[in-house]
XYZ file of C-alpha atoms in Angstrom:
301
model
C 0.099 -0.036 -0.043
C 2.889 2.324 0.622
C 4.367 2.036 -2.589
C 0.773 2.416 -4.229
C 0.363 5.646 -2.442
C 3.898 6.812 -3.242
C 3.166 6.085 -6.901
C -0.128 7.990 -6.775
C 1.613 10.924 -5.194
C 4.260 11.072 -7.708
C 1.969 10.864 -10.640
C -0.559 13.346 -9.181
C 2.259 15.855 -8.416
C 3.374 15.709 -11.912
C -0.158 16.301 -13.076
C -0.917 19.219 -10.850
C 2.540 20.848 -11.525
C 1.849 20.695 -15.202
C -1.532 22.040 -14.857
C -0.320 24.884 -12.900
C 2.229 25.514 -15.535
C -0.424 25.562 -18.198
C -2.403 28.158 -16.306
C 0.429 30.412 -15.585
C 2.071 30.539 -19.014
C 1.299 33.405 -21.468
C 1.819 33.045 -25.213
C 0.630 34.879 -28.323
C -2.167 33.878 -30.458
C -3.568 31.430 -27.999
C -6.772 30.732 -26.278
C -7.288 33.017 -23.164
C -8.799 31.367 -19.987
C -10.407 33.435 -17.464
C -8.739 33.176 -14.139
C -11.948 33.762 -12.093
C -14.085 31.217 -13.883
C -11.462 28.591 -13.724
C -10.854 29.197 -10.071
C -14.483 28.701 -9.379
C -14.085 25.194 -11.147
C -11.119 24.249 -9.188
C -12.317 25.580 -5.928
C -15.517 23.774 -6.141
C -13.646 20.584 -7.061
C -11.283 20.882 -4.129
C -13.693 21.826 -1.406
C -16.594 19.639 -1.295
C -17.915 16.136 -1.412
C -19.734 16.320 -4.642
C -17.262 13.938 -6.347
C -17.702 11.392 -3.671
C -21.705 11.807 -3.746
C -21.694 11.378 -7.550
C -19.434 8.258 -7.438
C -21.663 6.648 -4.722
C -24.829 7.554 -6.671
C -23.429 5.716 -9.806
C -22.362 2.656 -7.950
C -25.685 2.596 -6.071
C -27.751 2.882 -9.166
C -25.817 0.224 -10.916
C -26.123 -2.306 -7.987
C -29.769 -1.500 -7.461
C -30.594 -1.717 -11.180
C -28.694 -4.997 -11.667
C -30.196 -6.564 -8.442
C -33.609 -5.720 -9.950
C -33.048 -6.858 -13.499
C -31.446 -10.263 -12.382
C -34.843 -10.968 -10.344
C -37.166 -10.176 -13.152
C -38.710 -12.614 -15.677
C -37.402 -11.791 -19.052
C -40.320 -13.227 -20.665
C -42.474 -10.310 -19.463
C -40.238 -7.786 -21.325
C -41.540 -6.385 -24.661
C -39.408 -6.680 -27.764
C -38.911 -2.876 -27.518
C -38.238 -2.582 -23.915
C -35.605 -4.972 -23.660
C -33.067 -3.195 -25.728
C -33.676 -0.042 -23.809
C -33.054 -1.817 -20.496
C -29.840 -3.367 -21.787
C -28.722 0.120 -23.027
C -29.492 1.619 -19.481
C -27.527 -1.079 -17.786
C -24.760 -0.492 -20.289
C -24.650 2.995 -19.515
C -24.345 2.333 -15.791
C -21.525 0.053 -16.271
C -19.666 2.746 -18.216
C -20.443 4.898 -15.333
C -18.456 2.514 -13.104
C -15.431 2.734 -15.113
C -15.674 6.543 -15.548
C -15.934 6.686 -11.523
C -12.791 4.613 -11.292
C -11.022 6.635 -13.830
C -11.718 9.789 -11.905
C -10.363 8.023 -8.776
C -7.159 7.359 -10.798
C -6.796 11.176 -11.092
C -7.812 11.585 -7.476
C -10.864 13.475 -8.076
C -13.398 11.270 -6.441
C -12.701 12.408 -3.053
C -9.454 14.605 -2.840
C -9.755 15.216 0.963
C -8.948 11.508 1.718
C -6.848 9.443 -0.676
C -7.629 6.147 0.990
C -11.266 6.605 0.428
C -10.567 8.019 -3.088
C -8.775 4.738 -4.008
C -11.045 2.525 -2.260
C -14.033 3.821 -4.387
C -11.968 3.490 -7.406
C -10.964 -0.212 -6.491
C -14.545 -1.019 -5.821
C -15.836 0.403 -9.109
C -13.431 -1.465 -11.278
C -14.031 -4.695 -9.249
C -17.698 -4.465 -9.712
C -17.205 -3.492 -13.351
C -15.100 -6.612 -14.439
C -12.810 -7.922 -11.589
C -10.041 -5.363 -12.755
C -7.034 -4.789 -10.621
C -7.216 -0.947 -9.813
C -3.511 -0.655 -9.233
C -2.751 -2.141 -12.565
C -5.236 0.027 -14.315
C -3.631 3.151 -12.536
C -0.138 2.296 -13.819
C -1.443 1.702 -17.401
C -3.547 4.850 -17.400
C -0.616 7.110 -16.372
C 1.302 5.554 -19.164
C -1.435 6.659 -21.421
C -1.274 10.264 -20.178
C 2.508 10.360 -20.271
C 2.875 8.701 -23.642
C -0.262 9.194 -25.627
C -0.516 7.634 -29.132
C 2.827 5.969 -28.746
C 4.167 2.432 -28.529
C 4.213 3.142 -24.833
C 0.653 3.884 -24.741
C -1.375 0.767 -23.678
C -4.569 2.514 -25.225
C -2.921 2.939 -28.587
C -3.163 0.333 -31.616
C -0.228 -1.738 -32.373
C 1.281 0.536 -34.943
C 0.281 -1.692 -37.849
C -3.555 -1.145 -38.227
C -5.747 1.742 -36.842
C -8.804 -0.101 -37.932
C -11.357 0.322 -35.081
C -12.202 -3.208 -34.835
C -8.519 -4.396 -34.887
C -7.668 -1.708 -32.482
C -10.559 -2.613 -29.897
C -9.201 -6.141 -29.675
C -5.653 -4.989 -29.161
C -6.858 -2.456 -26.712
C -8.840 -5.141 -24.695
C -5.850 -7.574 -24.808
C -3.587 -4.821 -23.113
C -6.174 -4.708 -20.279
C -7.810 -8.164 -20.050
C -6.235 -11.056 -17.961
C -6.816 -14.619 -17.375
C -7.375 -13.818 -13.720
C -10.321 -11.735 -14.702
C -11.845 -14.337 -16.958
C -11.497 -16.891 -14.307
C -12.992 -14.582 -11.831
C -15.959 -13.907 -14.153
C -16.572 -17.542 -14.701
C -16.669 -18.440 -11.153
C -18.903 -15.578 -10.285
C -21.194 -16.403 -13.109
C -21.477 -20.152 -12.187
C -21.967 -19.219 -8.423
C -24.849 -16.969 -9.367
C -26.372 -19.357 -11.875
C -26.229 -22.574 -9.646
C -26.324 -21.257 -6.126
C -28.758 -18.261 -6.583
C -32.334 -18.200 -8.025
C -31.176 -16.271 -10.966
C -31.945 -17.402 -14.509
C -28.939 -17.731 -16.875
C -30.661 -15.551 -19.502
C -30.739 -12.640 -16.926
C -27.112 -13.168 -16.220
C -26.244 -12.923 -19.806
C -28.523 -10.144 -20.766
C -28.086 -7.778 -17.925
C -24.701 -8.737 -16.518
C -22.337 -10.049 -19.304
C -23.834 -8.230 -22.468
C -23.794 -4.686 -20.838
C -20.278 -5.120 -19.621
C -18.982 -5.838 -23.060
C -21.016 -3.231 -24.692
C -19.769 -0.643 -22.306
C -16.139 -1.600 -23.136
C -17.016 -0.804 -26.708
C -18.612 2.473 -25.723
C -15.634 3.494 -23.610
C -13.148 2.306 -26.388
C -15.090 4.194 -29.109
C -15.810 7.606 -27.370
C -12.759 7.599 -25.065
C -10.032 6.240 -27.175
C -10.688 5.757 -30.784
C -12.443 9.001 -31.680
C -10.332 11.201 -29.383
C -6.977 9.615 -30.192
C -7.187 8.559 -33.721
C -4.698 10.153 -36.028
C -5.905 13.077 -38.093
C -5.318 13.669 -41.708
C -2.659 16.106 -40.855
C -1.030 13.918 -38.335
C -0.706 14.245 -34.556
C -0.114 18.025 -34.169
C -2.331 18.705 -31.237
C -0.925 18.437 -27.637
C -1.653 15.079 -26.026
C -2.317 13.603 -29.405
C -6.010 14.154 -28.598
C -9.061 15.888 -29.810
C -12.312 16.740 -28.434
C -15.702 15.456 -29.750
C -17.732 18.641 -30.007
C -21.136 17.357 -28.894
C -23.835 19.252 -27.001
C -23.621 18.789 -23.230
C -26.561 16.479 -23.115
C -25.363 14.169 -25.945
C -21.822 14.422 -24.629
C -23.135 12.828 -21.212
C -25.233 10.233 -22.910
C -22.346 9.164 -25.171
C -19.841 8.629 -22.508
C -20.102 10.726 -19.430
C -18.202 13.712 -21.229
C -15.365 11.519 -22.039
C -15.516 12.967 -25.578
C -14.278 16.380 -24.042
C -10.989 14.530 -24.210
C -8.514 17.520 -24.976
C -10.029 19.165 -21.933
C -9.416 15.949 -19.793
C -5.791 15.705 -20.812
C -5.283 19.433 -20.133
C -6.856 19.204 -16.776
C -6.850 15.701 -15.731
C -7.748 16.356 -12.065
C -11.145 17.763 -13.148
C -14.021 15.322 -12.661
C -15.999 14.160 -15.406
C -19.151 16.016 -14.406
C -17.025 19.280 -14.618
C -15.589 18.870 -17.938
C -18.498 20.626 -19.612
C -17.628 23.728 -17.570
C -14.030 23.646 -19.001
C -15.296 22.872 -22.514
C -17.849 25.750 -22.262
C -15.206 28.170 -21.034
C -12.743 27.308 -23.632
C -15.493 27.787 -26.439
C -16.425 31.127 -24.904
C -12.853 32.593 -24.565
C -12.060 31.333 -28.129
C -14.513 33.885 -29.419
C -13.777 36.649 -27.010
C -11.026 39.282 -27.578
C -8.035 39.370 -25.192
C -8.563 41.305 -22.018
C -6.316 42.234 -19.081
C -6.421 39.728 -16.100
C -6.757 36.629 -18.224
C -4.443 33.633 -18.435
C -3.235 32.537 -21.886
C -2.769 28.918 -22.555
C -1.472 27.658 -25.953
C -3.113 24.581 -27.134
C -0.387 24.130 -29.733
C 2.580 24.772 -27.465
C 1.893 22.396 -24.738
C 3.786 19.237 -24.030
C 1.871 15.967 -23.424
C 1.441 14.979 -19.776
């Protein structure tokens, strides 16, 4: 645990130092960020329990929904209702991983690291028996070396086809221990609990797989695929410019990916504020008292 906390402190200190540098640097022909508005965002992030409340809400909704769905008779579902229910459960599964992702950046509960990491560990365990510690290491490799051979999220360098990339992506994160854990859990639930096998497949297995596709497509493929002009943006990332509602529905604002890489300690539910602020100041004339941050001159985290 000591090594784990030391690793987190080290990576988080790098992240915050770089973010501070971004906020303090001034360059010409760049986007100008209003200090006051961003201070409100960061102050709100650092001085409340909203992050913890949001995380617990998502985990609770997932658990309650899964419990209910496993107990229902699938035969009573209409042909149009079943896909909606599966999509709903998929969305909650995605929320589990997004919650763990926030914990990796220390933003679930900044006041207490142990609670923050516990919530993250719980979320990825419920998601698919992932090791939070291993995910943390790999995720920081992604932030330090985006779109490179050291990036576990990137394709293998031979093919950027989304299907091939997805399976390469999953291979980097999946393990036989997870597979064994899933098999044991499935059979225990199937043979020792009064749960129909169909329910386990439709509401537990299928949503977790679909959610991995959702996370990959909106959180890796679209933001990190190479543009025609090549990787010229910082962090080798680009934002999916969706309206805030559809950004939430698509993947908990994970499509605001440039903003996430620039301010990785900002929670998913606060990314729209950063996105909106960037959009506003990009149209506004320069004024005294603002901070200039060059998107083009930044170095990857």
